[in-house]
Amino acid sequence: MTRKQRRLTLIAVAGLVVAAAGALVLYALTDKIVFFNSPSDIVAKHPQPGIRIRLGGLVKEGSVERGADAHVAFEVTDTVASVPVTYVGILPDLFREGQGVVAEGAFDASGKLVADTVLAKHDERYMPKEVADALKKSGEWRGKTAAK
Amino acid sequence: MVVEIGHFALVLAFALALVQSVAPIWGSRTGDIRLMATAAPSALGQLLFVAIAAAALVHAHVVSDFSVVNVVENSHSLKPLLYKITGVWGNHEGSMLLWVLILALFGGLVALFGANLPASLKANVLAVQAWIASAFYLFILCTSNPFARISPAPLEGNDLNPVLQDIGLAIHPPLLYLGYVGFSIAFSFAVAALIDGRIDAAWARWVRPWSLAAWIFLTLGIAMGSYWAYYELGWGGWWFWDPVENASFMPWLAGTALLHSAVVMEKRDALKIWTILLAILTFSLSLLGTFLVRSGVLTSVHAFATDPERGVFILGILCLFIGGSLTLFAWRAPGLKPGGLFAPISREGALVFNNLFLTVGCAIVLVGTLYPLLYEMATGAKITVGPPFFNLVFGAFIAVLLVAVPLGPMLAWKRGDLLAAAERLWLALALAAIAAAAVWWPSTGAILTALGVGLAVWVMAGAVVEWAARIKLFRAPLADSLSRARGLPGAAWGMTFAHFGIGMVILGIVSETSWNEERILAMKPGEVVTIGGYQVKLDGMIPRQGENFSEEAAHFSIRRGGVQVTFLEPSRRMFATRRTATSETAIATFGFSQLYIALGETDKTGASAVRLYWKPLVTLIWLGAVVMAFGGLCSLLDRRLRVGAPVPARKAGSKHVGPGNIDPGAPAAPVAAE
Amino acid sequence: MVLWILFAVMTAAAALIVIVPLNRARVRAAPNAEIDVYADQLDEVERDRERGLIGEREAEAARVEIARRLIRADRVGPVPAELGRKTRSVASFAAIVVIPAVALGLYSLIGSPGLPDQPLASRPAVPLDQRSPEALIAMLDAQLAKNPDDAHGWDIAGPIYFRIGRLEDATKAFANAIRLGGPNPQREIGLGQALMAAANGKVTPEAKAVFEAALKLEPGLPLARMYLALGLSQDGRLAESAAAWKALVAEAKPGDPLLYPAKRELAAVEAAIARAANPASPAADTKPPANQPAPAPASEPALTGDATAPPNSDTMIEGMVVRLADRLDRDGGSAEDWGKLVRSYLVLGRQDDAKTTVDKAHGALAKDPAALAAFDAILKDLGAAP
């Protein structure tokens, strides 16, 4: 084979592989992606049961219910609408009522999101004023060991 | 004063980098050897000044100097000393300083050990390094200055996120950055060659050790990060296809391709232009990774900097370097002499095949990572491209490549015989078939698992068979084989280990995904649950007090056949300063398998949420990566890779690493890091 | 000054790094390293041939190819040149100017040369009232861990934990204080409140037992009786509850901070009784009839005054106000404490009590003009000028 032919062969093979990759990527991108939605989106769009989605919002205050064997139910809200979610497992360390959360899973027939992944976001630090005052007083106490 | 000295040192490093960006290249264009000679001292000077800056910042963190904003935001006077130090790079500003420190370190190493590089190449390489460094110094000084002060100083800091207070975090980013930034050397060499318009076999030989070193660090860094996520996040997962993970995985794929193509270039003088392109792409992907992580443009559990100004700045750096280098490539590459010829079926052909699949695999990861971003820009809807996509598309492509892994080394250079190569691998093939059948037979239907195990055995056995063939094991007298093994070049050992390591990783992945057991339940003290053949009993809860946290640990005794083998104590830690809790997992390793327990909250009835996993052979995933990195090290220690050959008579001890200079007359010994 | 001298030294060093190589007397040309690489490659061809990876013919071809490159590399040796003196001085001058100009220029924009280091250890001991709450909590936690047997520590920690919402810790702290320091009414009341708060304001049997214990220690203790009365109404024992509240109201002196909540609760309980009795259900003395929707859940019929705020927590707040008022009456307190009490009354809508408190505070603080001024400032903030 001449140099040119070899190069052409190489390019043809490479093209074939790239084309195959492209086709597979396109197929997978229509089938395997997961949409990110807010509770309002969900209420507006009514996604079909069984399709994976990601739901982001706040954990509604007072909605967390813990059942037996690490079953948890809570609602995710964006203050306009809220969507019920169920989850089995250990919630992330930062999961709190009123805090941001992302749940991923699919809806069941009753309109609940059965999540298999729950991620939490958190960055609140809150300290009432009078508590801060009391704390300062507490600093004066050193205990027995320190007093020696 | 220490803080301001550090600050000024960083500014000086920037000034020096500016000079280093211009003077050496001016010298190489005009052929002036003195101007070129400024490059090496400047690079070392930069290293010195950045090191001063980094030391000053570490000092500020250690003594809790809360007049430094960075310390206030990320430290706390009661934090254990270790985490005061690791907290330096546990935040955006500090990690960028680490980034430029490592960049300067690599520049300094080129200056020190590149004594026998052609003067113009060395000058150009160091000038290009200085371009990168200048851009990042400017980025740090303008948008993320770790030395910003605050007055009056607050009395206490905000503490480092407890999730990040972990020994894994102490090691993971520096390793990763050594990898990312290490590829800047390959990039600089590529750009320097394009500027010079000259490239030859020797060039590949200089680039290879640097890329190899970067690749070793990146491999270890990725493995370390994966293990950190595995034990710290408490989900039992070890790879999430998270954008930040992908950001480190893409340069690894491209870098692996680069190592292989550099071999072809070095040995056969072929694939030159392609190798240059790969060198550019690898570092570009490192930059892209930095951009993705630092700009917070992709939501991710890792993103701890979300700042549009920074994002735009890094995007600018990204466009400048990637766009600039690719333009230079398009302009100069056609002028380079094309390389040698080879038949499609040959060692070169196999390496091209490797490169093709690695780059396509890399492109797949890139598409999957950036697609949500593009989709959101185009339609406004947010989507996630998660594991299902990557597992299917990337998995399919990489499997094809893995099948070919044992075949490549069996082919001869220039013209090979595929059939003969396959014939020599009959033993590996037989072992793979037996292993696959052994898996498939008892659990009919688990065809993917069987194929996966077969593939893993094929790759591992292939590596061993190839090694055995090299030393003529069982075909020559044992003593002869042993002496051949001793004489085997480091690069050959390296390949054997690296390929064997890949097989281990596959076996770990297949085993973990197919046979992993999971139990999530609420347990009360005294309850027993059986998993992976072990009886796990919750004995009770133990409250404990740590240095800056209090924790509630659960004591589990692990029995097998009624005999206690070990105990585990996962816990939940309460950090009062940030008012956050973290869950500390506990892991027991049995052989290559692991029993993994994470603890959740305790409810009113006294039952604790517990997550138990049995992960068969899971440690192979990380051990495999370590074996691969060890292979890289063997290859790096290969004498022949050393830049130039040490002539005993020449009075240039500068090639040797290590404290104290080395007797110039000493016989050449293998030395690392060159 | 020292700092600027150091800066000057560093800048000079940086400039020298560039200038010295520019003006060095002799420069050694680098060896042609390519030759070494090709020599190595020749060795390797030999090894490959020996291993049988390539045949004799291929080996020969490879050797020829490498030799050809070797010769070429040898021929194209770099020809080092040197600039004239003038260009060299231009370059040196540029280095001398550029490095200090960039470094000092940029530093003067972003640096803080006037700010000394302030490592924590060498800073003057931080007055406690300037430390951050987080630091103080951490300190408290650490001290408790070190001194788990000091009742006084638990006494301090209990109310703090209670108010930052660490209710379990608060319960533990009060319980520990009782265990180590012996029971007293204050500790029992604290424990009871923590238990109630943990149960969302419900007087649980546990809490009830604690309040009863407090009553035993100090018979007639109004706070304990108040919570017990609340418990009765929560249990639906409205008649008993009403009796208890009546007794509290009857015993209270005018101006007693307890008076107002007691009156309010009494009214609410009586209203509930009336509602329950009204729609022809004679048994409604103890429980509202099931078919009547108006009073919310049977367990807390008397306390549904406000639909949004949890009624029990309201009572809890009032309980706390009562305690604060008690303490101030007995021991006096700071301007802030008095201010807090005034604010609490204003928030609860008890204008009269607020006025009384202002008067009391003025009396108590009369000896301390600074505190008096502080108190007036607080009043101003509250919009309730004396």
PDB file of C-alpha atoms in Angstrom, chain B residues 1-5 7-9 11-12 14-16 18-19 26 30-35 37-38 41-42 44-46 48-49 52 59 63-67 76-78 115-119 138 141 145 147 149-151 153-156 198 200-202 205-206 265-269 337 340 347 409-415 424 466 470 472 484 487-489 545 576-579 639-645 647 650 652, chain C residues 2-4 6-8 10-11 13-15 17-19 21-34 36-38 40-41 44 47-48 50-54 57-58 61-62 65-66 69 72 76 78-84 87-88 90-91 94-95 98-100 102-104 106-107 110-121 123 126-127 130-132 134-135 137-139 141-142 145 164-166 198:
ATOM      1  CA  MET B   1       4.658  40.470  58.308  1.00  0.00           C
ATOM      2  CA  VAL B   2       4.886  36.863  57.228  1.00  0.00           C
ATOM      3  CA  VAL B   3       1.560  37.157  55.426  1.00  0.00           C
ATOM      4  CA  GLU B   4       2.617  40.236  53.488  1.00  0.00           C
ATOM      5  CA  ILE B   5       5.947  38.660  52.571  1.00  0.00           C
ATOM      6  CA  HIS B   7       1.762  38.131  49.281  1.00  0.00           C
ATOM      7  CA  PHE B   8       4.676  40.083  47.863  1.00  0.00           C
ATOM      8  CA  ALA B   9       6.479  36.875  46.927  1.00  0.00           C
ATOM      9  CA  VAL B  11       3.445  39.181  43.090  1.00  0.00           C
ATOM     10  CA  LEU B  12       7.189  38.841  42.426  1.00  0.00           C
ATOM     11  CA  PHE B  14       4.188  36.923  38.615  1.00  0.00           C
ATOM     12  CA  ALA B  15       6.682  39.623  37.591  1.00  0.00           C
ATOM     13  CA  LEU B  16       9.363  37.015  37.077  1.00  0.00           C
ATOM     14  CA  LEU B  18       6.303  37.834  32.769  1.00  0.00           C
ATOM     15  CA  VAL B  19      10.013  38.222  32.065  1.00  0.00           C
ATOM     16  CA  TRP B  26      13.269  36.217  22.148  1.00  0.00           C
ATOM     17  CA  THR B  30      17.316  35.441  17.525  1.00  0.00           C
ATOM     18  CA  GLY B  31      19.600  32.575  18.467  1.00  0.00           C
ATOM     19  CA  ASP B  32      21.010  34.421  21.465  1.00  0.00           C
ATOM     20  CA  ILE B  33      22.225  31.916  23.989  1.00  0.00           C
ATOM     21  CA  ARG B  34      22.362  34.379  26.910  1.00  0.00           C
ATOM     22  CA  LEU B  35      18.750  35.375  26.631  1.00  0.00           C
ATOM     23  CA  ALA B  37      19.924  31.070  29.526  1.00  0.00           C
ATOM     24  CA  THR B  38      17.688  33.335  31.629  1.00  0.00           C
ATOM     25  CA  PRO B  41      17.122  30.641  36.706  1.00  0.00           C
ATOM     26  CA  SER B  42      13.812  32.445  36.245  1.00  0.00           C
ATOM     27  CA  LEU B  44      13.782  28.320  39.724  1.00  0.00           C
ATOM     28  CA  GLY B  45      13.230  31.821  41.052  1.00  0.00           C
ATOM     29  CA  GLN B  46       9.515  31.496  40.410  1.00  0.00           C
ATOM     30  CA  LEU B  48      11.286  29.867  45.203  1.00  0.00           C
ATOM     31  CA  PHE B  49       8.865  32.780  45.415  1.00  0.00           C
ATOM     32  CA  ILE B  52       7.558  31.323  50.019  1.00  0.00           C
ATOM     33  CA  HIS B  59       1.859  29.513  58.452  1.00  0.00           C
ATOM     34  CA  VAL B  63      -1.191  30.049  63.786  1.00  0.00           C
ATOM     35  CA  SER B  64      -4.842  30.926  63.071  1.00  0.00           C
ATOM     36  CA  ASP B  65      -4.118  34.425  61.814  1.00  0.00           C
ATOM     37  CA  PHE B  66      -7.666  35.668  61.415  1.00  0.00           C
ATOM     38  CA  SER B  67      -6.552  38.857  59.768  1.00  0.00           C
ATOM     39  CA  HIS B  76     -11.018  27.604  63.224  1.00  0.00           C
ATOM     40  CA  SER B  77      -8.728  27.924  66.200  1.00  0.00           C
ATOM     41  CA  LEU B  78      -9.922  24.638  67.685  1.00  0.00           C
ATOM     42  CA  ALA B 115      20.561  20.535  31.319  1.00  0.00           C
ATOM     43  CA  ASN B 116      21.038  18.440  28.234  1.00  0.00           C
ATOM     44  CA  LEU B 117      17.995  19.581  26.322  1.00  0.00           C
ATOM     45  CA  PRO B 118      18.788  21.536  23.177  1.00  0.00           C
ATOM     46  CA  ALA B 119      19.055  25.128  24.362  1.00  0.00           C
ATOM     47  CA  LEU B 138      -2.976  36.977  37.422  1.00  0.00           C
ATOM     48  CA  LEU B 141      -4.102  37.924  42.328  1.00  0.00           C
ATOM     49  CA  ASN B 145      -6.283  36.194  46.385  1.00  0.00           C
ATOM     50  CA  PHE B 147      -3.694  36.846  51.023  1.00  0.00           C
ATOM     51  CA  ARG B 149      -6.716  40.790  54.657  1.00  0.00           C
ATOM     52  CA  ILE B 150      -9.437  41.934  56.934  1.00  0.00           C
ATOM     53  CA  SER B 151      -9.200  44.534  59.646  1.00  0.00           C
ATOM     54  CA  ALA B 153      -9.559  40.729  62.444  1.00  0.00           C
ATOM     55  CA  PRO B 154     -12.475  38.547  63.535  1.00  0.00           C
ATOM     56  CA  LEU B 155     -11.920  36.592  66.691  1.00  0.00           C
ATOM     57  CA  GLU B 156     -12.757  33.217  65.307  1.00  0.00           C
ATOM     58  CA  ARG B 198      11.236  20.912  14.479  1.00  0.00           C
ATOM     59  CA  ASP B 200      12.032  14.324  16.074  1.00  0.00           C
ATOM     60  CA  ALA B 201      12.267  11.039  17.880  1.00  0.00           C
ATOM     61  CA  ALA B 202      14.325  12.537  20.660  1.00  0.00           C
ATOM     62  CA  ARG B 205      11.765  10.620  24.529  1.00  0.00           C
ATOM     63  CA  TRP B 206      11.928  13.835  26.514  1.00  0.00           C
ATOM     64  CA  MET B 265       6.885   8.355  17.953  1.00  0.00           C
ATOM     65  CA  GLU B 266       9.992   7.496  19.908  1.00  0.00           C
ATOM     66  CA  LYS B 267      10.539   4.046  18.491  1.00  0.00           C
ATOM     67  CA  ARG B 268       9.247   4.421  14.985  1.00  0.00           C
ATOM     68  CA  ASP B 269       9.352   8.124  14.282  1.00  0.00           C
ATOM     69  CA  LYS B 337       7.859  16.235   8.398  1.00  0.00           C
ATOM     70  CA  GLY B 340       7.425   6.581   9.130  1.00  0.00           C
ATOM     71  CA  ARG B 347       2.524  -2.761  17.048  1.00  0.00           C
ATOM     72  CA  PRO B 409       2.200  -6.105  22.865  1.00  0.00           C
ATOM     73  CA  MET B 410       2.331  -9.431  21.027  1.00  0.00           C
ATOM     74  CA  LEU B 411       2.572  -7.740  17.647  1.00  0.00           C
ATOM     75  CA  ALA B 412       5.914  -6.850  16.130  1.00  0.00           C
ATOM     76  CA  TRP B 413       6.794  -3.315  15.104  1.00  0.00           C
ATOM     77  CA  LYS B 414       6.179  -2.270  11.527  1.00  0.00           C
ATOM     78  CA  ARG B 415       4.553  -5.512  10.352  1.00  0.00           C
ATOM     79  CA  ARG B 424       0.653 -17.150  21.614  1.00  0.00           C
ATOM     80  CA  GLU B 466       3.356 -11.666  27.404  1.00  0.00           C
ATOM     81  CA  ARG B 470       9.629 -12.217  27.047  1.00  0.00           C
ATOM     82  CA  LYS B 472      11.040 -17.446  27.886  1.00  0.00           C
ATOM     83  CA  ARG B 484      16.215 -12.393  31.305  1.00  0.00           C
ATOM     84  CA  GLY B 487      17.575  -7.735  32.193  1.00  0.00           C
ATOM     85  CA  LEU B 488      14.057  -6.817  31.157  1.00  0.00           C
ATOM     86  CA  PRO B 489      13.845  -3.063  30.643  1.00  0.00           C
ATOM     87  CA  GLN B 545     -15.838  13.194  72.405  1.00  0.00           C
ATOM     88  CA  ALA B 576     -20.831  22.232  67.031  1.00  0.00           C
ATOM     89  CA  THR B 577     -19.105  25.098  65.261  1.00  0.00           C
ATOM     90  CA  ARG B 578     -20.840  24.565  61.942  1.00  0.00           C
ATOM     91  CA  ARG B 579     -23.779  22.812  63.562  1.00  0.00           C
ATOM     92  CA  ARG B 639      17.394   4.008  32.334  1.00  0.00           C
ATOM     93  CA  ARG B 640      16.758   4.467  28.687  1.00  0.00           C
ATOM     94  CA  LEU B 641      14.175   7.107  29.322  1.00  0.00           C
ATOM     95  CA  ARG B 642      16.669   9.323  30.956  1.00  0.00           C
ATOM     96  CA  VAL B 643      17.261  12.423  29.009  1.00  0.00           C
ATOM     97  CA  GLY B 644      20.506  11.809  27.282  1.00  0.00           C
ATOM     98  CA  ALA B 645      22.974   9.233  28.476  1.00  0.00           C
ATOM     99  CA  VAL B 647      28.719  10.108  30.205  1.00  0.00           C
ATOM    100  CA  ARG B 650      31.405  14.652  31.773  1.00  0.00           C
ATOM    101  CA  ALA B 652      27.650  17.530  34.950  1.00  0.00           C
TER     102      ALA B 652
ATOM    103  CA  VAL C   2      11.795  45.964  58.069  1.00  0.00           C
ATOM    104  CA  LEU C   3       9.072  44.818  55.743  1.00  0.00           C
ATOM    105  CA  TRP C   4      10.061  47.259  53.017  1.00  0.00           C
ATOM    106  CA  LEU C   6      12.773  42.687  52.909  1.00  0.00           C
ATOM    107  CA  PHE C   7      10.654  43.601  49.888  1.00  0.00           C
ATOM    108  CA  ALA C   8      13.615  45.450  48.405  1.00  0.00           C
ATOM    109  CA  MET C  10      13.397  40.104  47.379  1.00  0.00           C
ATOM    110  CA  THR C  11      12.896  42.382  44.392  1.00  0.00           C
ATOM    111  CA  ALA C  13      17.005  38.957  44.073  1.00  0.00           C
ATOM    112  CA  ALA C  14      14.345  38.544  41.417  1.00  0.00           C
ATOM    113  CA  ALA C  15      16.031  41.072  39.151  1.00  0.00           C
ATOM    114  CA  ILE C  17      18.002  36.074  38.691  1.00  0.00           C
ATOM    115  CA  VAL C  18      17.461  37.530  35.230  1.00  0.00           C
ATOM    116  CA  ILE C  19      20.469  39.808  34.999  1.00  0.00           C
ATOM    117  CA  PRO C  21      22.762  34.869  33.235  1.00  0.00           C
ATOM    118  CA  LEU C  22      22.527  37.758  30.765  1.00  0.00           C
ATOM    119  CA  ASN C  23      25.929  39.044  31.731  1.00  0.00           C
ATOM    120  CA  ARG C  24      27.783  35.862  32.547  1.00  0.00           C
ATOM    121  CA  ALA C  25      31.261  35.784  31.057  1.00  0.00           C
ATOM    122  CA  ARG C  26      31.100  32.419  29.335  1.00  0.00           C
ATOM    123  CA  VAL C  27      28.121  30.372  28.307  1.00  0.00           C
ATOM    124  CA  ARG C  28      28.381  26.658  27.743  1.00  0.00           C
ATOM    125  CA  ALA C  29      26.522  25.291  24.769  1.00  0.00           C
ATOM    126  CA  ALA C  30      24.320  22.314  25.554  1.00  0.00           C
ATOM    127  CA  PRO C  31      25.495  18.974  24.234  1.00  0.00           C
ATOM    128  CA  ASN C  32      23.621  17.453  21.360  1.00  0.00           C
ATOM    129  CA  ALA C  33      21.474  15.083  23.369  1.00  0.00           C
ATOM    130  CA  GLU C  34      19.722  13.604  20.372  1.00  0.00           C
ATOM    131  CA  ASP C  36      22.317   9.636  22.939  1.00  0.00           C
ATOM    132  CA  VAL C  37      18.713   8.830  22.216  1.00  0.00           C
ATOM    133  CA  TYR C  38      19.504   7.239  18.878  1.00  0.00           C
ATOM    134  CA  ASP C  40      19.862   3.846  22.872  1.00  0.00           C
ATOM    135  CA  GLN C  41      17.485   2.937  20.104  1.00  0.00           C
ATOM    136  CA  GLU C  44      16.988  -1.744  21.740  1.00  0.00           C
ATOM    137  CA  ARG C  47      17.407  -6.622  22.214  1.00  0.00           C
ATOM    138  CA  ASP C  48      14.236  -7.038  20.163  1.00  0.00           C
ATOM    139  CA  GLU C  50      17.470 -11.319  20.320  1.00  0.00           C
ATOM    140  CA  ARG C  51      13.991 -11.881  21.733  1.00  0.00           C
ATOM    141  CA  GLY C  52      12.751 -12.861  18.329  1.00  0.00           C
ATOM    142  CA  LEU C  53      10.236 -10.052  18.122  1.00  0.00           C
ATOM    143  CA  ILE C  54      11.769  -8.881  14.866  1.00  0.00           C
ATOM    144  CA  ARG C  57      16.069  -8.448   8.090  1.00  0.00           C
ATOM    145  CA  GLU C  58      13.797  -6.050   9.954  1.00  0.00           C
ATOM    146  CA  ALA C  61      16.422  -2.177   8.217  1.00  0.00           C
ATOM    147  CA  ALA C  62      15.734  -0.530  11.559  1.00  0.00           C
ATOM    148  CA  GLU C  65      16.996   3.890   9.552  1.00  0.00           C
ATOM    149  CA  ILE C  66      18.231   4.908  12.986  1.00  0.00           C
ATOM    150  CA  ARG C  69      18.685   9.830  11.683  1.00  0.00           C
ATOM    151  CA  ARG C  72      21.328  13.880  10.404  1.00  0.00           C
ATOM    152  CA  VAL C  76      22.382  19.829  12.499  1.00  0.00           C
ATOM    153  CA  PRO C  78      22.834  24.165  17.075  1.00  0.00           C
ATOM    154  CA  VAL C  79      24.975  27.145  16.276  1.00  0.00           C
ATOM    155  CA  PRO C  80      24.892  29.385  19.345  1.00  0.00           C
ATOM    156  CA  ALA C  81      25.069  33.046  18.704  1.00  0.00           C
ATOM    157  CA  GLU C  82      25.394  36.026  20.987  1.00  0.00           C
ATOM    158  CA  LEU C  83      23.816  39.388  21.009  1.00  0.00           C
ATOM    159  CA  GLY C  84      25.859  42.494  20.926  1.00  0.00           C
ATOM    160  CA  THR C  87      21.082  44.514  23.098  1.00  0.00           C
ATOM    161  CA  ARG C  88      22.269  42.787  26.225  1.00  0.00           C
ATOM    162  CA  VAL C  90      18.751  46.748  26.848  1.00  0.00           C
ATOM    163  CA  ALA C  91      17.558  43.377  28.102  1.00  0.00           C
ATOM    164  CA  ALA C  94      14.299  45.982  30.963  1.00  0.00           C
ATOM    165  CA  ALA C  95      14.603  43.339  33.685  1.00  0.00           C
ATOM    166  CA  VAL C  98       9.998  45.603  34.605  1.00  0.00           C
ATOM    167  CA  ILE C  99      10.327  43.375  37.669  1.00  0.00           C
ATOM    168  CA  PRO C 100      10.207  46.077  40.363  1.00  0.00           C
ATOM    169  CA  VAL C 102       5.210  45.176  38.038  1.00  0.00           C
ATOM    170  CA  ALA C 103       5.803  43.794  41.520  1.00  0.00           C
ATOM    171  CA  LEU C 104       5.599  47.034  43.457  1.00  0.00           C
ATOM    172  CA  LEU C 106       0.613  45.481  41.617  1.00  0.00           C
ATOM    173  CA  TYR C 107       1.400  45.021  45.279  1.00  0.00           C
ATOM    174  CA  ILE C 110      -3.722  44.810  46.387  1.00  0.00           C
ATOM    175  CA  GLY C 111      -1.337  44.482  49.329  1.00  0.00           C
ATOM    176  CA  SER C 112      -1.830  45.557  52.919  1.00  0.00           C
ATOM    177  CA  PRO C 113       1.725  46.367  54.020  1.00  0.00           C
ATOM    178  CA  GLY C 114       0.499  48.254  57.063  1.00  0.00           C
ATOM    179  CA  LEU C 115      -1.324  45.298  58.550  1.00  0.00           C
ATOM    180  CA  PRO C 116       0.775  43.193  60.935  1.00  0.00           C
ATOM    181  CA  ASP C 117       0.325  39.471  61.415  1.00  0.00           C
ATOM    182  CA  GLN C 118      -2.188  38.596  64.069  1.00  0.00           C
ATOM    183  CA  PRO C 119      -1.665  34.982  65.062  1.00  0.00           C
ATOM    184  CA  LEU C 120      -4.244  33.977  67.592  1.00  0.00           C
ATOM    185  CA  ALA C 121      -1.725  32.988  70.255  1.00  0.00           C
ATOM    186  CA  ARG C 123      -3.323  38.386  70.310  1.00  0.00           C
ATOM    187  CA  VAL C 126     -10.193  37.828  73.731  1.00  0.00           C
ATOM    188  CA  PRO C 127     -12.781  39.147  76.139  1.00  0.00           C
ATOM    189  CA  GLN C 130     -16.497  39.384  72.016  1.00  0.00           C
ATOM    190  CA  ARG C 131     -16.162  35.757  71.100  1.00  0.00           C
ATOM    191  CA  SER C 132     -18.419  34.265  68.493  1.00  0.00           C
ATOM    192  CA  GLU C 134     -19.920  29.199  67.785  1.00  0.00           C
ATOM    193  CA  ALA C 135     -16.632  29.428  69.606  1.00  0.00           C
ATOM    194  CA  ILE C 137     -20.554  26.699  72.266  1.00  0.00           C
ATOM    195  CA  ALA C 138     -17.503  24.719  71.265  1.00  0.00           C
ATOM    196  CA  MET C 139     -15.808  25.853  74.451  1.00  0.00           C
ATOM    197  CA  ASP C 141     -19.009  21.455  74.860  1.00  0.00           C
ATOM    198  CA  ALA C 142     -15.334  20.860  75.437  1.00  0.00           C
ATOM    199  CA  ALA C 145     -16.664  16.770  78.137  1.00  0.00           C
ATOM    200  CA  ILE C 164     -30.339  26.997  70.696  1.00  0.00           C
ATOM    201  CA  GLY C 165     -32.671  24.087  70.099  1.00  0.00           C
ATOM    202  CA  ARG C 166     -30.390  21.256  71.154  1.00  0.00           C
ATOM    203  CA  ALA C 198     -38.890  18.113  72.714  1.00  0.00           C
TER     204      ALA C 198
END
